[in-house]
């Protein structure tokens, strides 16, 4: 299982996580009428097992996310990426932001609200936020844009007034002008990225935490080669830029970096 998770998804499973993995996947084994992990691993490696891959990533990672998580990252995005370019963006300049490992969409929707807060006509400009995740089930939730009242609480009030609408059953619906800025897609960070750079900012937060040092270093390098000079990279609060890519960035805040 560890070899499979590492090869396919870059997930590094230490033996300390063995019990966690075991308990999370046990239900799935029982549902399939299997009694041995060995048989489940054989299924994963077979052509019939493709459909199981998503369940394994879901079981081995968490989708925990929040709106405006690490609020200072969104302030930096507004102040360093959007505001200095307001005039050119209004006249059609291109702005591309990638939320890599976007989970249920709270991160890319927070990015979209940050842009609209500074540039209310952002959806009519050449501005796009690409939001990707390896887990198709969580992407379906992200595309729906429906959240609970508790989940939307961290959205600043001034943005909530135009960014979120009441939906049935007390649910909160992300407004269409916010949704229009975001394109969701399935993407495994360990595989090829069908993306066109240069990008102005990449958010990859609380994803690399599952990868070992070597995989992280390769990921930072791939991000560096996609970013425009001056482009920003935001990573998770417990993650650090390391490896050869580090020299190509300057630190501009806590876990926020600017490509030199
Ligand atoms: C903890 S969530 C982070 C969500 C958001 N970025 C944030 O910080 O709030 C981690 C996400 O990474 C995704 N993930 C894990 N391995 C991945 C991989 N190899 N490629 C793409 N996404 C991956 C998971 O599916 C999960 O949705």
XYZ file of C-alpha atoms and ligand atoms in Angstrom:
287
model
C 0.000 0.000 0.000
C 2.793 2.438 0.931
C 4.601 1.790 -2.364
C 1.398 2.283 -4.346
C 0.468 5.542 -2.554
C 3.975 6.929 -3.056
C 4.293 5.979 -6.709
C 0.823 7.129 -7.810
C 0.175 10.166 -5.608
C 3.494 11.058 -3.958
C 1.929 10.265 -0.566
C 4.575 9.308 1.918
C 3.196 6.841 4.466
C 5.342 6.297 7.492
C 4.828 3.152 9.499
C 3.471 5.419 12.276
C 0.443 5.985 10.051
C -0.185 2.274 9.567
C -3.084 2.086 12.053
C -4.746 5.156 10.563
C -4.538 3.740 7.037
C -5.739 0.391 8.237
C -8.818 1.771 9.981
C -9.728 4.107 7.104
C -9.534 1.416 4.441
C -10.972 -1.452 6.440
C -14.561 -0.418 5.720
C -13.819 -0.417 2.002
C -12.327 -3.898 2.183
C -15.412 -5.187 3.952
C -17.712 -3.537 1.410
C -15.827 -5.432 -1.300
C -16.075 -8.673 0.678
C -12.289 -8.830 1.116
C -10.488 -9.965 4.241
C -6.838 -9.303 3.447
C -5.057 -6.014 2.622
C -2.870 -7.997 0.267
C -5.927 -8.716 -1.942
C -6.907 -5.047 -1.911
C -3.380 -4.043 -2.973
C -3.578 -6.547 -5.854
C -6.874 -4.957 -6.924
C -5.295 -1.469 -6.854
C -2.520 -2.600 -9.183
C -4.929 -4.260 -11.634
C -6.863 -2.627 -14.496
C -10.138 -3.270 -12.606
C -8.827 -1.289 -9.661
C -8.617 2.152 -11.301
C -11.901 3.160 -9.687
C -10.421 2.440 -6.254
C -7.597 4.962 -6.614
C -9.721 7.983 -5.690
C -10.989 6.207 -2.580
C -7.435 5.513 -1.503
C -6.362 9.184 -1.834
C -9.463 10.253 0.091
C -8.678 7.743 2.810
C -5.030 8.739 3.094
C -5.353 12.524 3.024
C -7.663 15.031 4.638
C -9.816 17.533 2.803
C -9.857 19.958 5.720
C -9.907 23.539 4.476
C -11.378 26.933 5.440
C -12.376 30.133 3.737
C -9.612 32.739 4.098
C -7.299 30.252 5.805
C -4.050 32.119 6.592
C -5.727 35.467 5.921
C -2.383 37.246 5.423
C -1.890 35.301 2.144
C -4.999 36.949 0.686
C -3.808 40.398 1.832
C -0.488 39.756 0.055
C -2.334 38.620 -3.066
C -4.385 41.831 -3.120
C -1.490 44.152 -2.260
C 1.397 42.625 -4.230
C -0.264 40.902 -7.194
C -3.522 42.690 -7.998
C -3.372 46.318 -6.809
C -0.041 47.216 -8.504
C -1.491 45.964 -11.817
C -5.029 47.359 -11.553
C -4.755 49.719 -14.528
C -3.367 47.074 -16.912
C -5.820 44.427 -15.695
C -8.696 46.827 -16.422
C -7.398 47.144 -19.958
C -7.249 43.386 -20.580
C -3.877 42.162 -19.216
C -3.737 38.469 -18.350
C -3.795 37.247 -14.741
C -3.615 33.527 -13.909
C -3.742 32.015 -10.430
C -3.588 28.306 -9.577
C -5.031 26.737 -6.451
C -3.318 23.312 -6.462
C -4.970 20.860 -4.056
C -8.074 23.040 -3.732
C -10.224 20.540 -1.780
C -13.885 21.689 -1.536
C -13.146 25.043 -3.179
C -12.913 27.352 -0.173
C -9.377 28.376 -1.164
C -10.092 29.306 -4.829
C -13.360 31.002 -3.860
C -11.433 33.052 -1.272
C -8.974 34.011 -4.022
C -11.869 34.997 -6.324
C -13.500 37.129 -3.618
C -10.144 38.824 -2.934
C -9.843 39.733 -6.623
C -13.444 40.951 -6.883
C -13.021 43.027 -3.732
C -10.237 45.009 -5.423
C -11.518 44.764 -8.994
C -15.322 44.280 -9.054
C -15.331 43.724 -12.826
C -12.693 40.939 -12.595
C -14.985 38.310 -14.157
C -15.201 40.390 -17.362
C -11.397 40.712 -17.629
C -8.708 38.266 -18.776
C -8.500 36.813 -15.281
C -8.829 33.132 -14.353
C -8.329 31.009 -11.279
C -7.568 27.391 -11.985
C -8.487 25.106 -9.088
C -7.395 21.468 -9.159
C -7.439 18.441 -6.912
C -6.759 14.750 -7.354
C -10.056 13.785 -5.658
C -13.078 13.958 -8.007
C -15.608 13.652 -5.161
C -14.320 16.763 -3.427
C -14.220 18.604 -6.767
C -17.926 17.877 -7.287
C -18.593 19.551 -3.960
C -16.375 22.489 -4.914
C -18.187 23.018 -8.227
C -21.573 23.066 -6.460
C -20.362 25.935 -4.269
C -22.767 25.127 -1.432
C -21.555 25.528 2.128
C -22.979 25.661 5.625
C -23.534 28.906 7.550
C -20.633 27.943 9.839
C -18.299 27.314 6.943
C -18.834 30.776 5.403
C -18.302 32.596 8.724
C -14.620 33.445 8.052
C -15.524 35.342 4.860
C -15.168 39.083 5.618
C -18.637 40.671 5.911
C -18.079 43.164 3.091
C -17.364 40.244 0.696
C -20.146 38.047 2.064
C -22.716 40.674 1.101
C -22.075 40.102 -2.642
C -20.170 36.804 -2.588
C -22.621 34.482 -0.885
C -26.382 34.003 -1.176
C -28.918 32.179 0.947
C -29.923 28.843 -0.580
C -32.486 26.240 0.414
C -32.264 24.509 3.768
C -30.066 27.204 5.329
C -27.244 26.432 2.897
C -25.048 29.232 1.540
C -24.464 29.440 -2.207
C -21.339 31.039 -3.677
C -22.527 33.835 -5.995
C -22.244 33.238 -9.730
C -19.874 36.178 -10.279
C -17.438 34.500 -7.867
C -17.907 31.054 -9.424
C -17.353 32.471 -12.925
C -13.739 33.290 -12.103
C -12.879 29.721 -11.094
C -12.303 26.688 -13.351
C -12.142 23.368 -11.515
C -10.278 20.369 -12.883
C -8.903 17.014 -11.779
C -5.114 16.950 -11.583
C -2.644 14.695 -9.805
C 0.399 16.781 -8.863
C 2.607 13.718 -9.453
C 1.685 13.577 -13.129
C 1.912 15.958 -16.102
C 0.285 19.348 -15.701
C -1.678 20.442 -18.762
C -1.329 24.104 -17.740
C -0.201 27.070 -19.722
C 2.078 29.480 -17.887
C 3.301 31.891 -16.934
C 1.257 32.047 -13.745
C 1.033 35.076 -11.453
C 0.406 33.147 -8.234
C 0.236 29.555 -7.038
C -1.479 28.496 -3.843
C -0.399 24.985 -2.843
C -1.128 24.875 0.832
C -1.366 21.889 3.143
C -0.823 19.454 0.274
C 2.967 18.987 0.196
C 2.704 18.006 3.841
C 1.924 14.492 2.579
C 5.035 14.337 0.389
C 8.596 13.462 1.362
C 11.448 16.014 1.089
C 12.529 14.815 -2.340
C 9.008 15.005 -3.789
C 8.497 18.434 -2.223
C 11.757 19.753 -3.701
C 10.706 18.546 -7.176
C 7.282 20.164 -6.727
C 8.777 23.554 -5.743
C 10.981 23.419 -8.839
C 8.054 22.660 -11.106
C 6.113 25.555 -9.570
C 9.102 27.868 -10.054
C 9.274 27.059 -13.741
C 5.574 27.889 -14.202
C 5.621 31.204 -12.342
C 6.309 34.532 -14.018
C 9.174 36.583 -12.513
C 7.557 38.381 -9.570
C 4.918 35.625 -9.319
C 3.945 34.490 -5.839
C 4.005 31.047 -4.246
C 1.905 30.438 -1.124
C 2.439 27.238 0.849
C 0.986 25.727 4.040
C 1.828 27.047 7.508
C 3.801 23.930 8.420
C 5.570 23.639 5.059
C 8.937 25.109 4.010
C 10.493 25.844 0.662
C 13.551 23.616 0.312
C 15.906 22.207 -2.313
C 17.332 23.916 -5.411
C 14.174 26.003 -6.036
C 14.691 27.931 -2.789
C 17.404 30.136 -4.322
C 14.972 31.304 -7.004
C 12.553 32.857 -4.507
C 12.610 35.638 -1.950
C 10.485 35.435 1.186
C 7.764 38.111 1.354
C 5.905 36.961 4.445
C 5.093 33.846 6.428
C 5.103 30.932 3.949
C 4.772 33.391 1.066
C 7.463 33.658 -1.617
C 8.120 35.801 -4.683
C 9.873 34.344 -7.727
C 13.055 36.308 -8.502
C -5.759 19.499 3.462
S -6.387 19.751 1.821
C -5.788 21.403 1.501
C -6.857 22.317 0.941
C -6.435 23.775 0.735
N -5.295 23.876 -0.141
C -6.158 24.454 2.050
O -4.995 24.643 2.398
O -7.107 24.775 2.766
C -5.274 18.714 0.868
C -5.789 18.393 -0.529
O -4.705 17.881 -1.306
C -5.212 16.931 -2.210
N -4.104 16.071 -2.698
C -3.423 15.114 -2.022
N -2.514 14.521 -2.823
C -2.612 15.131 -4.034
C -1.950 14.950 -5.290
N -0.990 14.021 -5.455
N -2.316 15.748 -6.327
C -3.284 16.690 -6.161
N -3.967 16.905 -5.011
C -3.630 16.123 -3.954
C -6.266 16.192 -1.385
O -7.211 15.530 -2.211
C -6.875 17.332 -0.541
O -8.057 17.840 -1.114
